[in-house]
Amino acid sequence: MRNKITDNNMKLEFISKSNNEAFARISVAAFVSQLDPTIEELSDIKTAVSEAVTNSIVHGYEEKQGIVTIICKIHENEIFIQVSDNGKGIENIEMAKQPLYTTKPNLERSGMGFTIMESFMDELNIESILGIGTKVTMRKKIKQTEDDEDIPVTLEEALRG
Amino acid sequence: MRNKITDNNMKLEFISKSNNEAFARISVAAFVSQLDPTIEELSDIKTAVSEAVTNSIVHGYEEKQGIVTIICKIHENEIFIQVSDNGKGIENIEMAKQPLYTTKPNLERSGMGFTIMESFMDELNIESILGIGTKVTMRKKIKQTEDDEDIPVTLEEALRG
Amino acid sequence: MQMNYYEKDKLLIFKIMEEIDEFSVKELRRKADYEIERFMPREVIFDFDCVTFMDSAGIGMIIGRYKQVGIIGGVTEVANLSNSVKRIFRMSGMLKIIPEIDLKERLKDIESKENSKEVINL
Amino acid sequence: MQMNYYEKDKLLIFKIMEEIDEFSVKELRRKADYEIERFMPREVIFDFDCVTFMDSAGIGMIIGRYKQVGIIGGVTEVANLSNSVKRIFRMSGMLKIIPEIDLKERLKDIESKENSKEVINL
Ligand SMILES: Nc1ncnc2c1ncn2[C@@H]1O[C@H](COP(=O)(O)OP(=O)(O)O)[C@@H](O)[C@H]1O
Ligand SMILES: Nc1ncnc2c1ncn2[C@@H]1O[C@H](COP(=O)(O)OP(=O)(O)O)[C@@H](O)[C@H]1O
């Protein structure tokens, strides 16, 4: 039996260095794992977080050093993740969301970041002000399946009680 | 070849629920792993963090809900970890540090928390003000061993170049 | 946690599968106490073979069970301690009252006798 | 990353062992380009068998190498894509220009011939 999770939240701040990407997605995954997500759900969330964090580091702060902030909230079986920076901001959000659109093709960016966030999470919202920063908000429902440990593995075992 | 890490830091805040303990120590471990610690060093750090976080939740906030804050800094090959709360504070720090001293034997606390932090880390410092809160600061040097991948496994391989 | 009970020896073995901290210990305590009351064992062994993390909450948990088992006249032992678990137990002096035993040897002996056995995943 | 080079086939295989993100991709790029320039292969295969995490940085990295290899007249392929890696590559349309192949079959064929092989852990 696992514990029922009620509401919970955390906030994570770190320097905009790309060697913090792994640490950021592992932290979020460790937090989310309280909801007993499937491996696929967890992988989707890690990927979406990695995209948003990379964007803050590569596009938001570019060569400069700044702080990336992640806020995570669990409400019932839903996870809410907000990644924000005080970087340069996005000029045209609609354009930025287009698949393959990137302002940094020279850095081999693929322009797929927002597309991946949108398709791996249930909801994506982007707010940005030029010169002030960017705030990316994502939500995902974790489908709560029956807990393995409560399900008898074989009929025989079930009958034995 | 791993990347040389220069300075780095992060800050983590979360609700004082004991189901956040695993998440907290995993996050710190993920951050510290940039320094290529040994498994033992990482395990020591996770244990020390777990002790400090548990103390904030169990003793600092007791039944109430508050925020636990962890600040981690990497400077060269040293890790600095600060765990703080705005809870009830410690009346007598010298007494609290004694092995087996606990104010909550009824909760089966062993009184070994500070002793473990002290022996698993290189340095432990406790600041506390009654009614205001507690701040526990720990340091540990990560012994940087030569990187496996740079060391030829056998002499034969070394000679082959 | 997995529980193994050997009828003839009145031996209860708890194989702990989870990381041990203040959070997980609440469940472990509750489950262990329930089984101890149910079986009234003569001997209880906590097997740490699958424990990948433990902090000082583990000390309180084991000493607490030792007291419970003591009330009904049984003995408590621990087995398969990793270096880090052993270090934490040693610091508390706990191993002086709750000895570490060689579980493999113990089981060879027990399973050689005819011993009805019950296994439950808690 | 591990590199395997088959002399006769002028085939270069990169077995990626690390998680792929914007951080790790910098090293992977540098190392792969160095080997590509050194061997001037006719064919380059990226083996994802050991990749446990990849975000969109992987797309840019593979397309970038595809361009490098194209300049010297070689072809680029990918192999052993997990579901999540495949999903990310598919979304970008990349698999239309850089096909996924069955590496096991390919290797059976190659290793049946006499083929001098070089292996380096990068
Ligand atoms: N945090 C951010 N700050 C500034 N600009 C951003 C940020 N995130 C995204 N952008 C802009 O949106 C574009 C599209 O982003 P994305 O879809 O993630 O693709 P990519 O990161 O590969 O360029 C980026 O090229 C960049 O111009
Ligand atoms: N964050 C804290 N806030 C208030 N009191 C604390 C805090 N941390 C420790 N203490 C006090 O110090 C005592 C000793 O702590 P410790 O050595 O960790 O043992 P234990 O947690 O097992 O009691 C506690 O019993 C408690 O009274």
JSON list of N, CA, C and O in Angstrom, two decimals, chain C residues 57-84:
[
{"chain": "C", "resi": 57, "resn": "ALA", "atom": "N", "xyz": [16.58, 7.01, 11.70]},
{"chain": "C", "resi": 57, "resn": "ALA", "atom": "CA", "xyz": [15.23, 6.51, 11.97]},
{"chain": "C", "resi": 57, "resn": "ALA", "atom": "C", "xyz": [15.23, 4.98, 12.09]},
{"chain": "C", "resi": 57, "resn": "ALA", "atom": "O", "xyz": [14.40, 4.40, 12.79]},
{"chain": "C", "resi": 58, "resn": "GLY", "atom": "N", "xyz": [16.19, 4.36, 11.41]},
{"chain": "C", "resi": 58, "resn": "GLY", "atom": "CA", "xyz": [16.31, 2.90, 11.46]},
{"chain": "C", "resi": 58, "resn": "GLY", "atom": "C", "xyz": [16.68, 2.39, 12.86]},
{"chain": "C", "resi": 58, "resn": "GLY", "atom": "O", "xyz": [16.23, 1.33, 13.29]},
{"chain": "C", "resi": 59, "resn": "ILE", "atom": "N", "xyz": [17.51, 3.18, 13.56]},
{"chain": "C", "resi": 59, "resn": "ILE", "atom": "CA", "xyz": [17.92, 2.79, 14.93]},
{"chain": "C", "resi": 59, "resn": "ILE", "atom": "C", "xyz": [16.69, 2.73, 15.83]},
{"chain": "C", "resi": 59, "resn": "ILE", "atom": "O", "xyz": [16.43, 1.73, 16.50]},
{"chain": "C", "resi": 60, "resn": "GLY", "atom": "N", "xyz": [15.93, 3.83, 15.82]},
{"chain": "C", "resi": 60, "resn": "GLY", "atom": "CA", "xyz": [14.74, 3.90, 16.67]},
{"chain": "C", "resi": 60, "resn": "GLY", "atom": "C", "xyz": [13.75, 2.80, 16.33]},
{"chain": "C", "resi": 60, "resn": "GLY", "atom": "O", "xyz": [13.14, 2.19, 17.23]},
{"chain": "C", "resi": 61, "resn": "MET", "atom": "N", "xyz": [13.63, 2.52, 15.05]},
{"chain": "C", "resi": 61, "resn": "MET", "atom": "CA", "xyz": [12.67, 1.51, 14.61]},
{"chain": "C", "resi": 61, "resn": "MET", "atom": "C", "xyz": [13.07, 0.13, 15.13]},
{"chain": "C", "resi": 61, "resn": "MET", "atom": "O", "xyz": [12.23, -0.61, 15.66]},
{"chain": "C", "resi": 62, "resn": "ILE", "atom": "N", "xyz": [14.34, -0.22, 15.02]},
{"chain": "C", "resi": 62, "resn": "ILE", "atom": "CA", "xyz": [14.77, -1.56, 15.46]},
{"chain": "C", "resi": 62, "resn": "ILE", "atom": "C", "xyz": [14.72, -1.66, 16.99]},
{"chain": "C", "resi": 62, "resn": "ILE", "atom": "O", "xyz": [14.23, -2.65, 17.54]},
{"chain": "C", "resi": 63, "resn": "ILE", "atom": "N", "xyz": [15.19, -0.62, 17.68]},
{"chain": "C", "resi": 63, "resn": "ILE", "atom": "CA", "xyz": [15.15, -0.67, 19.15]},
{"chain": "C", "resi": 63, "resn": "ILE", "atom": "C", "xyz": [13.69, -0.76, 19.64]},
{"chain": "C", "resi": 63, "resn": "ILE", "atom": "O", "xyz": [13.37, -1.51, 20.57]},
{"chain": "C", "resi": 64, "resn": "GLY", "atom": "N", "xyz": [12.82, -0.04, 18.98]},
{"chain": "C", "resi": 64, "resn": "GLY", "atom": "CA", "xyz": [11.40, -0.11, 19.33]},
{"chain": "C", "resi": 64, "resn": "GLY", "atom": "C", "xyz": [10.85, -1.53, 19.19]},
{"chain": "C", "resi": 64, "resn": "GLY", "atom": "O", "xyz": [10.12, -2.02, 20.06]},
{"chain": "C", "resi": 65, "resn": "ARG", "atom": "N", "xyz": [11.21, -2.21, 18.09]},
{"chain": "C", "resi": 65, "resn": "ARG", "atom": "CA", "xyz": [10.72, -3.59, 17.89]},
{"chain": "C", "resi": 65, "resn": "ARG", "atom": "C", "xyz": [11.36, -4.53, 18.89]},
{"chain": "C", "resi": 65, "resn": "ARG", "atom": "O", "xyz": [10.71, -5.45, 19.39]},
{"chain": "C", "resi": 66, "resn": "TYR", "atom": "N", "xyz": [12.65, -4.30, 19.18]},
{"chain": "C", "resi": 66, "resn": "TYR", "atom": "CA", "xyz": [13.36, -5.09, 20.19]},
{"chain": "C", "resi": 66, "resn": "TYR", "atom": "C", "xyz": [12.60, -5.06, 21.52]},
{"chain": "C", "resi": 66, "resn": "TYR", "atom": "O", "xyz": [12.44, -6.08, 22.20]},
{"chain": "C", "resi": 67, "resn": "LYS", "atom": "N", "xyz": [12.09, -3.88, 21.87]},
{"chain": "C", "resi": 67, "resn": "LYS", "atom": "CA", "xyz": [11.32, -3.76, 23.11]},
{"chain": "C", "resi": 67, "resn": "LYS", "atom": "C", "xyz": [10.00, -4.53, 23.03]},
{"chain": "C", "resi": 67, "resn": "LYS", "atom": "O", "xyz": [9.63, -5.25, 23.96]},
{"chain": "C", "resi": 68, "resn": "GLN", "atom": "N", "xyz": [9.32, -4.41, 21.91]},
{"chain": "C", "resi": 68, "resn": "GLN", "atom": "CA", "xyz": [8.06, -5.13, 21.70]},
{"chain": "C", "resi": 68, "resn": "GLN", "atom": "C", "xyz": [8.27, -6.64, 21.83]},
{"chain": "C", "resi": 68, "resn": "GLN", "atom": "O", "xyz": [7.50, -7.34, 22.48]},
{"chain": "C", "resi": 69, "resn": "VAL", "atom": "N", "xyz": [9.32, -7.11, 21.16]},
{"chain": "C", "resi": 69, "resn": "VAL", "atom": "CA", "xyz": [9.61, -8.54, 21.15]},
{"chain": "C", "resi": 69, "resn": "VAL", "atom": "C", "xyz": [10.03, -8.99, 22.55]},
{"chain": "C", "resi": 69, "resn": "VAL", "atom": "O", "xyz": [9.67, -10.09, 23.00]},
{"chain": "C", "resi": 70, "resn": "GLY", "atom": "N", "xyz": [10.75, -8.12, 23.24]},
{"chain": "C", "resi": 70, "resn": "GLY", "atom": "CA", "xyz": [11.19, -8.42, 24.60]},
{"chain": "C", "resi": 70, "resn": "GLY", "atom": "C", "xyz": [10.01, -8.65, 25.54]},
{"chain": "C", "resi": 70, "resn": "GLY", "atom": "O", "xyz": [10.04, -9.55, 26.39]},
{"chain": "C", "resi": 71, "resn": "ILE", "atom": "N", "xyz": [8.97, -7.86, 25.38]},
{"chain": "C", "resi": 71, "resn": "ILE", "atom": "CA", "xyz": [7.79, -7.96, 26.24]},
{"chain": "C", "resi": 71, "resn": "ILE", "atom": "C", "xyz": [7.18, -9.37, 26.18]},
{"chain": "C", "resi": 71, "resn": "ILE", "atom": "O", "xyz": [6.75, -9.92, 27.19]},
{"chain": "C", "resi": 72, "resn": "ILE", "atom": "N", "xyz": [7.21, -9.97, 24.97]},
{"chain": "C", "resi": 72, "resn": "ILE", "atom": "CA", "xyz": [6.65, -11.31, 24.85]},
{"chain": "C", "resi": 72, "resn": "ILE", "atom": "C", "xyz": [7.73, -12.39, 25.02]},
{"chain": "C", "resi": 72, "resn": "ILE", "atom": "O", "xyz": [7.52, -13.55, 24.69]},
{"chain": "C", "resi": 73, "resn": "GLY", "atom": "N", "xyz": [8.91, -11.96, 25.48]},
{"chain": "C", "resi": 73, "resn": "GLY", "atom": "CA", "xyz": [9.95, -12.93, 25.81]},
{"chain": "C", "resi": 73, "resn": "GLY", "atom": "C", "xyz": [10.78, -13.43, 24.64]},
{"chain": "C", "resi": 73, "resn": "GLY", "atom": "O", "xyz": [11.46, -14.45, 24.75]},
{"chain": "C", "resi": 74, "resn": "GLY", "atom": "N", "xyz": [10.75, -12.73, 23.52]},
{"chain": "C", "resi": 74, "resn": "GLY", "atom": "CA", "xyz": [11.52, -13.16, 22.35]},
{"chain": "C", "resi": 74, "resn": "GLY", "atom": "C", "xyz": [12.83, -12.41, 22.21]},
{"chain": "C", "resi": 74, "resn": "GLY", "atom": "O", "xyz": [13.08, -11.42, 22.91]},
{"chain": "C", "resi": 75, "resn": "VAL", "atom": "N", "xyz": [13.70, -12.89, 21.29]},
{"chain": "C", "resi": 75, "resn": "VAL", "atom": "CA", "xyz": [14.95, -12.18, 21.04]},
{"chain": "C", "resi": 75, "resn": "VAL", "atom": "C", "xyz": [14.90, -11.55, 19.64]},
{"chain": "C", "resi": 75, "resn": "VAL", "atom": "O", "xyz": [14.19, -12.01, 18.75]},
{"chain": "C", "resi": 76, "resn": "THR", "atom": "N", "xyz": [15.68, -10.47, 19.48]},
{"chain": "C", "resi": 76, "resn": "THR", "atom": "CA", "xyz": [15.72, -9.75, 18.20]},
{"chain": "C", "resi": 76, "resn": "THR", "atom": "C", "xyz": [17.14, -9.75, 17.66]},
{"chain": "C", "resi": 76, "resn": "THR", "atom": "O", "xyz": [18.09, -9.56, 18.42]},
{"chain": "C", "resi": 77, "resn": "GLU", "atom": "N", "xyz": [17.27, -9.97, 16.36]},
{"chain": "C", "resi": 77, "resn": "GLU", "atom": "CA", "xyz": [18.59, -9.96, 15.71]},
{"chain": "C", "resi": 77, "resn": "GLU", "atom": "C", "xyz": [18.49, -9.22, 14.39]},
{"chain": "C", "resi": 77, "resn": "GLU", "atom": "O", "xyz": [17.40, -9.01, 13.86]},
{"chain": "C", "resi": 78, "resn": "VAL", "atom": "N", "xyz": [19.64, -8.82, 13.86]},
{"chain": "C", "resi": 78, "resn": "VAL", "atom": "CA", "xyz": [19.67, -8.17, 12.54]},
{"chain": "C", "resi": 78, "resn": "VAL", "atom": "C", "xyz": [20.64, -8.95, 11.66]},
{"chain": "C", "resi": 78, "resn": "VAL", "atom": "O", "xyz": [21.52, -9.65, 12.14]},
{"chain": "C", "resi": 79, "resn": "ALA", "atom": "N", "xyz": [20.46, -8.82, 10.33]},
{"chain": "C", "resi": 79, "resn": "ALA", "atom": "CA", "xyz": [21.31, -9.58, 9.41]},
{"chain": "C", "resi": 79, "resn": "ALA", "atom": "C", "xyz": [21.55, -8.82, 8.11]},
{"chain": "C", "resi": 79, "resn": "ALA", "atom": "O", "xyz": [20.78, -7.93, 7.75]},
{"chain": "C", "resi": 80, "resn": "ASN", "atom": "N", "xyz": [22.61, -9.18, 7.44]},
{"chain": "C", "resi": 80, "resn": "ASN", "atom": "CA", "xyz": [22.96, -8.61, 6.13]},
{"chain": "C", "resi": 80, "resn": "ASN", "atom": "C", "xyz": [23.09, -7.09, 6.14]},
{"chain": "C", "resi": 80, "resn": "ASN", "atom": "O", "xyz": [22.55, -6.40, 5.28]},
{"chain": "C", "resi": 81, "resn": "LEU", "atom": "N", "xyz": [23.81, -6.59, 7.12]},
{"chain": "C", "resi": 81, "resn": "LEU", "atom": "CA", "xyz": [24.00, -5.14, 7.21]},
{"chain": "C", "resi": 81, "resn": "LEU", "atom": "C", "xyz": [25.07, -4.69, 6.21]},
{"chain": "C", "resi": 81, "resn": "LEU", "atom": "O", "xyz": [26.18, -5.23, 6.20]},
{"chain": "C", "resi": 82, "resn": "SER", "atom": "N", "xyz": [24.75, -3.71, 5.40]},
{"chain": "C", "resi": 82, "resn": "SER", "atom": "CA", "xyz": [25.76, -3.11, 4.53]},
{"chain": "C", "resi": 82, "resn": "SER", "atom": "C", "xyz": [26.70, -2.28, 5.40]},
{"chain": "C", "resi": 82, "resn": "SER", "atom": "O", "xyz": [26.40, -2.00, 6.56]},
{"chain": "C", "resi": 83, "resn": "ASN", "atom": "N", "xyz": [27.82, -1.87, 4.83]},
{"chain": "C", "resi": 83, "resn": "ASN", "atom": "CA", "xyz": [28.77, -1.08, 5.61]},
{"chain": "C", "resi": 83, "resn": "ASN", "atom": "C", "xyz": [28.14, 0.18, 6.19]},
{"chain": "C", "resi": 83, "resn": "ASN", "atom": "O", "xyz": [28.37, 0.52, 7.34]},
{"chain": "C", "resi": 84, "resn": "SER", "atom": "N", "xyz": [27.33, 0.87, 5.39]},
{"chain": "C", "resi": 84, "resn": "SER", "atom": "CA", "xyz": [26.79, 2.14, 5.88]},
{"chain": "C", "resi": 84, "resn": "SER", "atom": "C", "xyz": [25.73, 1.90, 6.95]},
{"chain": "C", "resi": 84, "resn": "SER", "atom": "O", "xyz": [25.65, 2.64, 7.93]}
]
